[in-house]
mmCIF file of C-alpha atoms in Angstrom:
data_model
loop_
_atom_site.group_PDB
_atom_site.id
_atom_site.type_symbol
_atom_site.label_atom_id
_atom_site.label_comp_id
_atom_site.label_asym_id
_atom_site.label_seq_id
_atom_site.Cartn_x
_atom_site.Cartn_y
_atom_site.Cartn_z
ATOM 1 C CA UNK A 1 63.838 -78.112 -5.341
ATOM 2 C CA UNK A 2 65.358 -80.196 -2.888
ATOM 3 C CA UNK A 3 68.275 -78.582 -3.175
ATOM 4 C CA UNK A 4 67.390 -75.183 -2.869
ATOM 5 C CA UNK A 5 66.011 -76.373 0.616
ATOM 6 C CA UNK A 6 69.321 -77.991 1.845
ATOM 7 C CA UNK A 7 70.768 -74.429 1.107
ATOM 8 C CA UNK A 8 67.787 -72.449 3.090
ATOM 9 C CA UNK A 9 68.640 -75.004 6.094
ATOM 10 C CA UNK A 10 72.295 -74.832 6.265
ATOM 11 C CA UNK A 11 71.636 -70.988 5.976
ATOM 12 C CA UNK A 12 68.685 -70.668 8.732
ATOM 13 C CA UNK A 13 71.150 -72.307 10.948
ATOM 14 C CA UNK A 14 73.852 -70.003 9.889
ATOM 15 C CA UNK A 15 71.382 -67.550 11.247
ATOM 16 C CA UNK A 16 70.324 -68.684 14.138
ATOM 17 C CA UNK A 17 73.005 -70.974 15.684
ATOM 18 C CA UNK A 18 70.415 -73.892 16.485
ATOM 19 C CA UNK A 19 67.366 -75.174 15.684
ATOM 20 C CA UNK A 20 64.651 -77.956 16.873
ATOM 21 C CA UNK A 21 63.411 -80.280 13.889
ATOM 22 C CA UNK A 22 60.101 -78.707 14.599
ATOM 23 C CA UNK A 23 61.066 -74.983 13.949
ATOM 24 C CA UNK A 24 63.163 -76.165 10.869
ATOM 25 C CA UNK A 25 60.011 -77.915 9.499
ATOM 26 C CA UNK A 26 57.638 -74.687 9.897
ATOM 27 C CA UNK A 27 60.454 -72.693 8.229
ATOM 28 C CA UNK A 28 60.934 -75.021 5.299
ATOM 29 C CA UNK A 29 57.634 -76.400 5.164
ATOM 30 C CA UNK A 30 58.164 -79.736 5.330
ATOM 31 C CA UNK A 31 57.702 -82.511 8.053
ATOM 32 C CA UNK A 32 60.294 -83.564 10.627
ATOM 33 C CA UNK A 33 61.068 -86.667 8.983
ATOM 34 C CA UNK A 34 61.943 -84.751 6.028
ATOM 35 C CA UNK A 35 64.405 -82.881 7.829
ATOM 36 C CA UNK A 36 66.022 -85.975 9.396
ATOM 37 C CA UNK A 37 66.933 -86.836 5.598
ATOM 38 C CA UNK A 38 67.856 -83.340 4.808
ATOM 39 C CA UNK A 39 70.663 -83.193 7.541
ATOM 40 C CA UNK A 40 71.889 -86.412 6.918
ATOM 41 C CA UNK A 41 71.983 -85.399 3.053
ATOM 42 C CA UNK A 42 74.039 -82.486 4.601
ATOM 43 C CA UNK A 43 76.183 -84.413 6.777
ATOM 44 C CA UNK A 44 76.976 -86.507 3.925
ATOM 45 C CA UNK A 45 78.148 -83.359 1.536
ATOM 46 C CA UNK A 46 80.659 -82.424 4.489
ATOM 47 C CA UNK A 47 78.860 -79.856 6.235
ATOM 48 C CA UNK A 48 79.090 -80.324 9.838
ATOM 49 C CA UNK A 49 75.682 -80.181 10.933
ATOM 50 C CA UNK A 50 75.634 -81.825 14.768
ATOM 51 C CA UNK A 51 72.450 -83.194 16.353
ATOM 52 C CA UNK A 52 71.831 -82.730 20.224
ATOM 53 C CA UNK A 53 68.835 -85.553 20.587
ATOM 54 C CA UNK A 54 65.943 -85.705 23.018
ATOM 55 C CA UNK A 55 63.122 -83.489 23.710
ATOM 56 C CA UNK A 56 65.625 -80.166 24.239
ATOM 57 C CA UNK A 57 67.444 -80.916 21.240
ATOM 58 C CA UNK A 58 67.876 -79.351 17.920
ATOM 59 C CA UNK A 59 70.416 -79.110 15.298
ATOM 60 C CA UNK A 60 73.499 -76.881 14.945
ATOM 61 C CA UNK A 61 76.405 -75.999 13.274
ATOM 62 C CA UNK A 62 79.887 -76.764 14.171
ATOM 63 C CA UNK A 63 83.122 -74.994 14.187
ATOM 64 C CA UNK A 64 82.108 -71.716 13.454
ATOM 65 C CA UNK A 65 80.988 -73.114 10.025
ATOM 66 C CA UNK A 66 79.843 -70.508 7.472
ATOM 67 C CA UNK A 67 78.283 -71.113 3.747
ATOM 68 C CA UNK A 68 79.251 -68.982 0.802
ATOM 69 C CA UNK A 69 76.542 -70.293 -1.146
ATOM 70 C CA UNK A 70 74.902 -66.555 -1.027
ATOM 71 C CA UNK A 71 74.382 -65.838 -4.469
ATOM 72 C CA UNK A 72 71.084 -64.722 -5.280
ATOM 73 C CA UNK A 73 69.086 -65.986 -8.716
ATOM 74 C CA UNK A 74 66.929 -63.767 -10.710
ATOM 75 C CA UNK A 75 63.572 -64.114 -8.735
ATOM 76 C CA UNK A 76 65.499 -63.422 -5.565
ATOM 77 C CA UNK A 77 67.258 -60.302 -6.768
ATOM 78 C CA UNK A 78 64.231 -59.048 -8.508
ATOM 79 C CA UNK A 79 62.294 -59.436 -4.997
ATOM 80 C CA UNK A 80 65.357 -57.442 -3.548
ATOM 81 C CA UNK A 81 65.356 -54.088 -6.209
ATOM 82 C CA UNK A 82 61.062 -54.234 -5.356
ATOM 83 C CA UNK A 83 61.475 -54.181 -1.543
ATOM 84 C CA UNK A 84 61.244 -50.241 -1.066
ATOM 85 C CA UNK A 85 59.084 -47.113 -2.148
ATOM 86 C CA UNK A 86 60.853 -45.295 -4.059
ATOM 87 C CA UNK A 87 58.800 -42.416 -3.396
ATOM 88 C CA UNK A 88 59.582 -43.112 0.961
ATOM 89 C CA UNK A 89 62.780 -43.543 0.539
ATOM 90 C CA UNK A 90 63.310 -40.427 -0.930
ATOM 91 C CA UNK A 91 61.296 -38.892 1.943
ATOM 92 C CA UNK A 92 62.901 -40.522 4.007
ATOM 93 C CA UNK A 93 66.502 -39.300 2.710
ATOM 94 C CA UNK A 94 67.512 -42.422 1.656
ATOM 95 C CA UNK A 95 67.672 -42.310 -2.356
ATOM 96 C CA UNK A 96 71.253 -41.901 -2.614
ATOM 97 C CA UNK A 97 71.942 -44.747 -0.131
ATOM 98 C CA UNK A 98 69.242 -46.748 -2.115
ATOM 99 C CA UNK A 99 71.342 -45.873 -5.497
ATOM 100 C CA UNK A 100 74.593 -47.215 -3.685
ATOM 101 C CA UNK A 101 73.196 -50.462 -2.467
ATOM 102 C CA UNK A 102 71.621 -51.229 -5.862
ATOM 103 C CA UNK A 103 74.872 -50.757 -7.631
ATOM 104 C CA UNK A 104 76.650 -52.571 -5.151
ATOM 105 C CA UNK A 105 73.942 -55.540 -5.374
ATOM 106 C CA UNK A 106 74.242 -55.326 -8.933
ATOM 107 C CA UNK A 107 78.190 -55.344 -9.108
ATOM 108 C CA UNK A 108 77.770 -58.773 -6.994
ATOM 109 C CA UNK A 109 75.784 -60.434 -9.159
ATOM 110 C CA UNK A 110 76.185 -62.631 -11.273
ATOM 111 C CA UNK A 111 76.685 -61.152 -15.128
ATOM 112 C CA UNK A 112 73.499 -62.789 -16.161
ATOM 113 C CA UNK A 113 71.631 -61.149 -13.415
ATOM 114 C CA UNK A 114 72.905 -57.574 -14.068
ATOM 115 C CA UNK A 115 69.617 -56.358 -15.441
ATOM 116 C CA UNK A 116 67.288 -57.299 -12.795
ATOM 117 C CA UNK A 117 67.004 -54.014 -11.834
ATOM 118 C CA UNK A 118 65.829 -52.597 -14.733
ATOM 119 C CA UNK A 119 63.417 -55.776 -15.619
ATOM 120 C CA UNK A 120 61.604 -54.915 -11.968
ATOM 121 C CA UNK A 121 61.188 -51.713 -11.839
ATOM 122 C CA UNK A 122 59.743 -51.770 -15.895
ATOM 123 C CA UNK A 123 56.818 -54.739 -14.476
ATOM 124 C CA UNK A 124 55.988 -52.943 -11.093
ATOM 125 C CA UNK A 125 55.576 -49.526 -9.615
ATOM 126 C CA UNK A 126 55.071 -48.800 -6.119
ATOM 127 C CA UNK A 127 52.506 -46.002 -5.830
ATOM 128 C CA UNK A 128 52.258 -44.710 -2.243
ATOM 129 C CA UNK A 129 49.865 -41.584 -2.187
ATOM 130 C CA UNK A 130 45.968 -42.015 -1.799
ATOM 131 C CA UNK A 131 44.265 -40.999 -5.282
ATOM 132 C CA UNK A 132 43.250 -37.634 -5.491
ATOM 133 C CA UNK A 133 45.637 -36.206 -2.635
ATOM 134 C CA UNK A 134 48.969 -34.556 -3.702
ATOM 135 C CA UNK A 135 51.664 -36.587 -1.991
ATOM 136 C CA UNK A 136 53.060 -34.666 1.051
ATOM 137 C CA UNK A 137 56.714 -34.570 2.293
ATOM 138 C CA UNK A 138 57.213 -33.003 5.859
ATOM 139 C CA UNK A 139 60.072 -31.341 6.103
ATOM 140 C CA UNK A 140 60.984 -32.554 9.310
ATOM 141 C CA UNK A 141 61.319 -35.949 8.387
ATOM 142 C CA UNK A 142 64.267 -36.720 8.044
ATOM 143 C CA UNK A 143 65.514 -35.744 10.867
ATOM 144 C CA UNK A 144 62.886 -38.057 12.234
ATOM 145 C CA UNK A 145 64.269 -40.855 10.555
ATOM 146 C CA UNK A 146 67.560 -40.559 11.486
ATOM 147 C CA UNK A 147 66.386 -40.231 15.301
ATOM 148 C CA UNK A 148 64.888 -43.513 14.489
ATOM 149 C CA UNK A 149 67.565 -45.016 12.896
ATOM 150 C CA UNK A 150 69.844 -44.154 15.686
ATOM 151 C CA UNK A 151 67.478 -44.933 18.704
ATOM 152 C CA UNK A 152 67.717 -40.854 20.065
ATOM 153 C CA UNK A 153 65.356 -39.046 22.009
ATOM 154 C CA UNK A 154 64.052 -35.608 20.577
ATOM 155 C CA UNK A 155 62.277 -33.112 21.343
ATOM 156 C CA UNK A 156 59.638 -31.760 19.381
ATOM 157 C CA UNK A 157 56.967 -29.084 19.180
ATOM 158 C CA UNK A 158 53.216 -30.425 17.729
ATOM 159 C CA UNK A 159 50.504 -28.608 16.493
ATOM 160 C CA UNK A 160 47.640 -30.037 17.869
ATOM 161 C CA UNK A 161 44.602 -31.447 15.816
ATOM 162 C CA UNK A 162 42.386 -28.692 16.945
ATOM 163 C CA UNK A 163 44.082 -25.347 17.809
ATOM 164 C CA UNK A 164 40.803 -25.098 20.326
ATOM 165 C CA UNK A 165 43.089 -27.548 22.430
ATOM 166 C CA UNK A 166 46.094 -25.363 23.139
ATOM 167 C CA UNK A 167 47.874 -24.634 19.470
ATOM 168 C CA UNK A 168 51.295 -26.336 20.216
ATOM 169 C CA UNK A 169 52.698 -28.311 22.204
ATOM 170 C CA UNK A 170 56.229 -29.181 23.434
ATOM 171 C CA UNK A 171 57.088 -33.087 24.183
ATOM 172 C CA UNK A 172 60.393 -35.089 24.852
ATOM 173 C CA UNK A 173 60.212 -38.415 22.516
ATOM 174 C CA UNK A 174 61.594 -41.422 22.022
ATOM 175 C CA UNK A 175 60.855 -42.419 18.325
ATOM 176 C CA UNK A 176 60.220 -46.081 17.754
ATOM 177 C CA UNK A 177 59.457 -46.097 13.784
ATOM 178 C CA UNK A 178 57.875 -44.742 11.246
ATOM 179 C CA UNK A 179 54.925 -45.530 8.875
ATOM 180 C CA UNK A 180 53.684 -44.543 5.412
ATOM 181 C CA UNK A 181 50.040 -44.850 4.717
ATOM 182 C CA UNK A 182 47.879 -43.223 2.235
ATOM 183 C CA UNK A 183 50.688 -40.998 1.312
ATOM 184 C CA UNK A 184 50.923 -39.429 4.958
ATOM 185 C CA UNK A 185 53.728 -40.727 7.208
ATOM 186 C CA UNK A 186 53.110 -41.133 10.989
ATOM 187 C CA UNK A 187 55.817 -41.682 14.006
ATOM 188 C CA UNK A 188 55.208 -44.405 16.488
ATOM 189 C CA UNK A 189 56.650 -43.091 19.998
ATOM 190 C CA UNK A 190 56.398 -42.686 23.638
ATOM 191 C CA UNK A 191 57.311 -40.095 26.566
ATOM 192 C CA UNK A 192 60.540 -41.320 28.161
ATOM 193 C CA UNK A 193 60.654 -41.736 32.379
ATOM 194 C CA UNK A 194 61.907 -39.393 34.293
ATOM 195 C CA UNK A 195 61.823 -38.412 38.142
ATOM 196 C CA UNK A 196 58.201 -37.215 38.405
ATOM 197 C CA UNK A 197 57.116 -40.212 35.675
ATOM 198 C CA UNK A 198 59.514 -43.615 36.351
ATOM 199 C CA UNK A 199 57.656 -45.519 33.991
ATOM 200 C CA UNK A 200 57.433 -44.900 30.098
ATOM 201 C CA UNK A 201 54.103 -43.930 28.811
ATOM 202 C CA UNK A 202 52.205 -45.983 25.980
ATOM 203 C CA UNK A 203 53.197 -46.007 22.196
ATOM 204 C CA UNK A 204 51.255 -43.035 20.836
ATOM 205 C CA UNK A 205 51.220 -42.476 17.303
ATOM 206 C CA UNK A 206 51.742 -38.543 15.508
ATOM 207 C CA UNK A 207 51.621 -37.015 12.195
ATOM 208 C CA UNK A 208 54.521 -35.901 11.437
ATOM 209 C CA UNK A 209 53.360 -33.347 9.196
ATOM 210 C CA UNK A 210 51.913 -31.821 12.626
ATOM 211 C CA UNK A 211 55.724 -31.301 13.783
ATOM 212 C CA UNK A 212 56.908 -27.876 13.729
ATOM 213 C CA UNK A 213 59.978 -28.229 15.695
ATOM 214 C CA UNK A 214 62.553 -31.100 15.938
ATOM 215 C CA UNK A 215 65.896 -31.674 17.896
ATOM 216 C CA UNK A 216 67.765 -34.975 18.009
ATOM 217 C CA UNK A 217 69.739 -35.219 21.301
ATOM 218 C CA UNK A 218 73.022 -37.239 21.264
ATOM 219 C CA UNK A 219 71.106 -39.002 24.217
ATOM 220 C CA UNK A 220 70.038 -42.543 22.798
ATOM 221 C CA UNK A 221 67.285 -44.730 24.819
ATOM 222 C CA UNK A 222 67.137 -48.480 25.459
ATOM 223 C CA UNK A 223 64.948 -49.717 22.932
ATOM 224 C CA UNK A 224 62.384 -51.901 24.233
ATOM 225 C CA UNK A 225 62.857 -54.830 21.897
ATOM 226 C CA UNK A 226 59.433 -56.612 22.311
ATOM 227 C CA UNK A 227 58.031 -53.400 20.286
ATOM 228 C CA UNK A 228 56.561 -54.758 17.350
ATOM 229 C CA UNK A 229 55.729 -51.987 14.926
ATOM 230 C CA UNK A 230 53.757 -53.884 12.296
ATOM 231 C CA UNK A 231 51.148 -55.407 14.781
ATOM 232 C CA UNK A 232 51.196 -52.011 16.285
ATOM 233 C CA UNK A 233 50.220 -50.115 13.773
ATOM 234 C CA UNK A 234 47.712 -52.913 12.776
ATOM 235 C CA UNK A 235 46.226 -52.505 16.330
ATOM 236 C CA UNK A 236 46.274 -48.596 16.123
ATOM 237 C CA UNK A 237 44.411 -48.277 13.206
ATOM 238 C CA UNK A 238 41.751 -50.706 13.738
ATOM 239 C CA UNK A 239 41.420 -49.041 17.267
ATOM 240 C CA UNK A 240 41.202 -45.381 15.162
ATOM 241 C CA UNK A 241 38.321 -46.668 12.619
ATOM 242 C CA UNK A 242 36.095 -48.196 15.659
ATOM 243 C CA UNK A 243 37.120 -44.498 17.913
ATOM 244 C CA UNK A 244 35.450 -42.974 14.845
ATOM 245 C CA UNK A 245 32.002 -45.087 14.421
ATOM 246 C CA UNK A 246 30.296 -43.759 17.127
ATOM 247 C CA UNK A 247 26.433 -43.022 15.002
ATOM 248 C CA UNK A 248 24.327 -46.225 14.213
ATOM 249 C CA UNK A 249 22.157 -46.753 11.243
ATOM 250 C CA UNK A 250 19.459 -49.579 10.454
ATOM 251 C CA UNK A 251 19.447 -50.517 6.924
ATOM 252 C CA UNK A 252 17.203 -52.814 4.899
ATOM 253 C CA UNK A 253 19.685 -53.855 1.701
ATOM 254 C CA UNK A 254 18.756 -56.156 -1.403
ATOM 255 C CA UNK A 255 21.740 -58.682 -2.115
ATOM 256 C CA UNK A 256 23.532 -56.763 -4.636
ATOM 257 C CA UNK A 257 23.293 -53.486 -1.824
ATOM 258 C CA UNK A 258 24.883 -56.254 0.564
ATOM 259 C CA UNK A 259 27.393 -57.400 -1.469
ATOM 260 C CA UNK A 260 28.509 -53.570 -2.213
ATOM 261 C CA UNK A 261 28.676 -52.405 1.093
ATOM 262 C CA UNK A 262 31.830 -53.041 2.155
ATOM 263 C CA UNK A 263 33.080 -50.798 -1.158
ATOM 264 C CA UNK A 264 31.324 -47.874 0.137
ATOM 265 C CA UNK A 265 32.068 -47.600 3.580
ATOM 266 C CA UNK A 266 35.150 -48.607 6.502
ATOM 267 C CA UNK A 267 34.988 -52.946 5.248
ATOM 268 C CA UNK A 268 35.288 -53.866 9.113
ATOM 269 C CA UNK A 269 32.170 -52.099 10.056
ATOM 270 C CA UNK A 270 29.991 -53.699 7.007
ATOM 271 C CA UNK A 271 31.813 -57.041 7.703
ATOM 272 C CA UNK A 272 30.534 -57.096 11.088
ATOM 273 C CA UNK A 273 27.118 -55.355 10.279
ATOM 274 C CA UNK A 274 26.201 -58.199 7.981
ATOM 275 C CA UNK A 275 27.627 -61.053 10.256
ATOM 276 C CA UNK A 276 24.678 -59.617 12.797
ATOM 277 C CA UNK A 277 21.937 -58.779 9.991
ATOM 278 C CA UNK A 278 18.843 -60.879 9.566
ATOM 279 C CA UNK A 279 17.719 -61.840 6.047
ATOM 280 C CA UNK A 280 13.753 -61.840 5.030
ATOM 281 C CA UNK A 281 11.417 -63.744 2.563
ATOM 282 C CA UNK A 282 12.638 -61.817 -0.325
ATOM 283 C CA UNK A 283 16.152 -61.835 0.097
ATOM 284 C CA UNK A 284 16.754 -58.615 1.828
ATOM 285 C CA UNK A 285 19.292 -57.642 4.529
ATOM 286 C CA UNK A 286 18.749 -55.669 7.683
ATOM 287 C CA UNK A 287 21.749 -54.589 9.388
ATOM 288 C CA UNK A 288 22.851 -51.835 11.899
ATOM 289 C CA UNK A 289 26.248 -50.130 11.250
ATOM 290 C CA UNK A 290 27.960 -47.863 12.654
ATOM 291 C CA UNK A 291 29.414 -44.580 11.376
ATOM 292 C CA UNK A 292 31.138 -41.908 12.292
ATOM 293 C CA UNK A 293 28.082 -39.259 11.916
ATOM 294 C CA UNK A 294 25.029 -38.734 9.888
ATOM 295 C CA UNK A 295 27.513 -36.815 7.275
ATOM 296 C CA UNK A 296 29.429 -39.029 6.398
ATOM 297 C CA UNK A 297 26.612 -42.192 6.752
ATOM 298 C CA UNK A 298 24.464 -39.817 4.047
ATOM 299 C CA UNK A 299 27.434 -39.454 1.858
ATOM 300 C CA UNK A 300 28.966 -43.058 1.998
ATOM 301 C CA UNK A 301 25.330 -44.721 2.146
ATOM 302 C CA UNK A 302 24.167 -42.719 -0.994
ATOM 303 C CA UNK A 303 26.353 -44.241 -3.435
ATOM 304 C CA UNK A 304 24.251 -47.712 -2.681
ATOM 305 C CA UNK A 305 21.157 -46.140 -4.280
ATOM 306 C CA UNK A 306 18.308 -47.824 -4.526
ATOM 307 C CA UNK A 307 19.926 -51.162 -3.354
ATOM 308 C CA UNK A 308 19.410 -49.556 0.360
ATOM 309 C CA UNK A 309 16.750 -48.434 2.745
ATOM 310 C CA UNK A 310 17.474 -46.122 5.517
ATOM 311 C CA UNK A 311 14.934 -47.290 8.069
ATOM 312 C CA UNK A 312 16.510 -45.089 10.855
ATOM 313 C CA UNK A 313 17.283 -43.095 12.680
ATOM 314 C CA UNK A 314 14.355 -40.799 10.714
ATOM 315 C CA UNK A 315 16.671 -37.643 10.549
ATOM 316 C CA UNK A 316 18.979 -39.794 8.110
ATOM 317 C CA UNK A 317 15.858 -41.386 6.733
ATOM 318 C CA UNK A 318 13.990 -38.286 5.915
ATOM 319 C CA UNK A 319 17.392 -36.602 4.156
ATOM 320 C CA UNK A 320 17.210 -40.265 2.141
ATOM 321 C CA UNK A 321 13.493 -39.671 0.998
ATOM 322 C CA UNK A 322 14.155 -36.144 0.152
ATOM 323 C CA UNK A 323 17.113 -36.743 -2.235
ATOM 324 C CA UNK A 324 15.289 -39.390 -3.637
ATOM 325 C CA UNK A 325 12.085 -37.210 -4.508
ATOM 326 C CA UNK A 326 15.292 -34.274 -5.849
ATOM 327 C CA UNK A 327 16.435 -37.070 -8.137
ATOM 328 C CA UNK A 328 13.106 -38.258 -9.004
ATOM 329 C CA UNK A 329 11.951 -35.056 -10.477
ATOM 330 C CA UNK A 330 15.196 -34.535 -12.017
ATOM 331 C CA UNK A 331 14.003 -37.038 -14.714
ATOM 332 C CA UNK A 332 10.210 -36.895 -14.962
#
C-alpha cells in the first residue's frame, strides 16, 4: 500500500513540478504528517525530492528528475481498455485510432497483462443509446470533432427547432466540445468577436443532428481555458429541465406514491416537491410540482395510480377522475 503511494507522489510531482504538503495530502489521502515520512522515505531511496519550507513552500523535484516506474498492473490497465464508448468513438471517427492505442498499450505491457483487454470488455459493456430509440449518427460529426480537436472555427448551417422560426440558419462557431447523452450528441460553442460584436457570446449548446452544413476553416481560436465542459453541461441541463417545468400540480400522495415519484417524473422536480410538501394524520403527502404541461403531468402522474390524488388544477383533476371511472368499469 504504502508503496504504491510513494510511487503516486514521486509521479504527481513529476506532473506538476511542485507541490504544498497540503495539496499532496488531498491527492493521496493522507495527512501532512504522513507525507513528511513519505518524502523522507523518498529521499532516503535516492530520489531527489527538495523541500522549500515555510508557509509558501512545497515540495519538488530536482534535476529534471523523471521516474520510469510507469508500468501499469491489471486493475489499472483494465480501467484504461473501459475508459471510452465504443459506440462514440466510432461516431466520433476514432475506432481505428482506438484499435492502435489498444495494441500499442497492450504491446507495453507486461506479458501477464496481455489479456486485459479481452477480460474488460467480456465483464462490462458500455451502452450509450436511451432504450427504445435507435441510436443516431449525424453525419456531420466528424468533421465536428476534428474542429474540436483542433480548436477551428466553422461555419455551419442549423435547422432550427421549429421551422415556424426561420428554417435554417447560417452561424460562424467556435466549437468547444462535444457531448453524448441518451444516444444524441450535442456541441458546446459560442459566436466568435468580430468588429460589430468585440466580445464572444455565451456557450450555447446545439444538436448536431440539426447541422446541415459544416466547414472547418484553417483559422484556429484562442481557447478560453477556464471552459469547463463537464460543469457546463451539468449546468445546461439542469437549466433545460427547470426551462421546461413551467405547469404546477397539487398532489395528495400515500408513502409508497412518495417514495415512487421521483421514478416517474424529472427526480429534481419530485426531490424538491417533497422537500416543500406537508405530511397529514394518516401519512399522506401534499406536494406541488412542476411540469412541463398538463400532457405530460397526465401521462407521467398516471403511472402512480391510486398512490396519488390530483387535487388541482381541476382540468388535470377531472381527466384523473374520468380515467379512473374508464378503468373502473373496465373490470366490474
Amino acid at each position: 500500500m504504502r508503496a504504491a503511494r510513494l510511487i503516486k507522489m514521486v509521479l504527481l510531482l513529476q506532473a506538476r513540478r511542485e507541490m504544498t504538503a497540503a495539496e499532496l495530502a488531498a491527492e493521496l489521502e493522507v495527512s501532512e504528517r504522513t507525507v513528511s515520512r513519505d518524502v523522507l522515505a523518498l529521499s532516503e531511496a535516492g530520489v531527489p525530492v527538495y523541500a522549500d519550507r515555510g508557509r509558501a513552500g512545497g515540495y519538488r523535484l530536482i534535476g529534471g528528475y523523471r521516474t520510469r516506474l510507469t508500468g501499469m498492473g491489471r486493475s489499472e490497465a483494465e480501467a484504461l481498455f473501459l475508459s471510452g464508448v465504443p459506440s462514440a468513438l466510432r461516431d466520433l471517427g476514432l475506432d481505428d485510432a482506438a484499435s492502435a492505442a489498444k495494441l500499442k498499450v497492450s504491446a507495453a505491457l507486461d506479458p501477464a497483462l496481455r489479456n486485459v483487454h479481452d477480460s474488460a470488455a467480456q465483464r462490462f459493456h458500455l451502452d450509450a443509446p436511451g432504450w427504445w430509440q435507435a441510436p443516431e449518427t449525424p453525419p456531420l460529426l466528424p468533421a465536428l470533432a476534428d474542429a474540436v480537436w483542433s480548436d477551428r472555427q466553422v461555419a455551419v448551417r442549423y435547422r432550427r427547432r421549429d421551422e415556424r422560426d426561420g428554417g435554417e440558419v447560417e452561424r460562424e462557431l467556435e466549437p468547444y466540445g462535444l457531448v453524448l447523452k441518451a444516444g444524441q450528441w450535442y456541441l458546446a460553442a459560442r459566436v466568435p468577436a468580430d468588429a460589430g460584436h468585440p466580445h464572444r457570446s455565451p456557450w450555447r449548446v446545439y444538436r448536431v443532428g440539426r447541422f446541415t452544413e459544416v466547414c472547418v476553416h484553417d483559422e484556429r481560436f484562442d481557447r478560453d481555458t477556464g471552459f469547463d465542459l463537464a460543469a457546463f453541461w451539468t449546468e445546461q441541463a439542469a437549466a433545460f429541465a427547470r426551462s421546461l417545468q413551467r405547469w404546477e400540480v397539487t398532489l395528495r400522495l400515500t408513502e409508497s406514491g412518495a417514495r415512487r415519484l421521483r421514478y416517474v417524473i424529472d427526480r429534481a422536480a419530485a426531490d424538491e416537491a417533497l422537500a416543500d410538501g406537508s405530511v397529514d394524520d394518516q401519512g399522506r403527502t401534499t406536494v406541488t410540482l412542476r411540469v412541463e404541461n398538463e400532457e405530460v403531468g397526465y401521462s407521467q402522474l398516471l403511472a402512480l395510480g391510486p398512490e396519488c390524488e390530483v387535487l388541482g388544477p381541476p382540468s388535470l383533476r377531472e381527466r384523473f377522475a374520468d380515467a379512473a371511472r374508464r378503468t373502473a368499469a373496465l373490470y366490474e
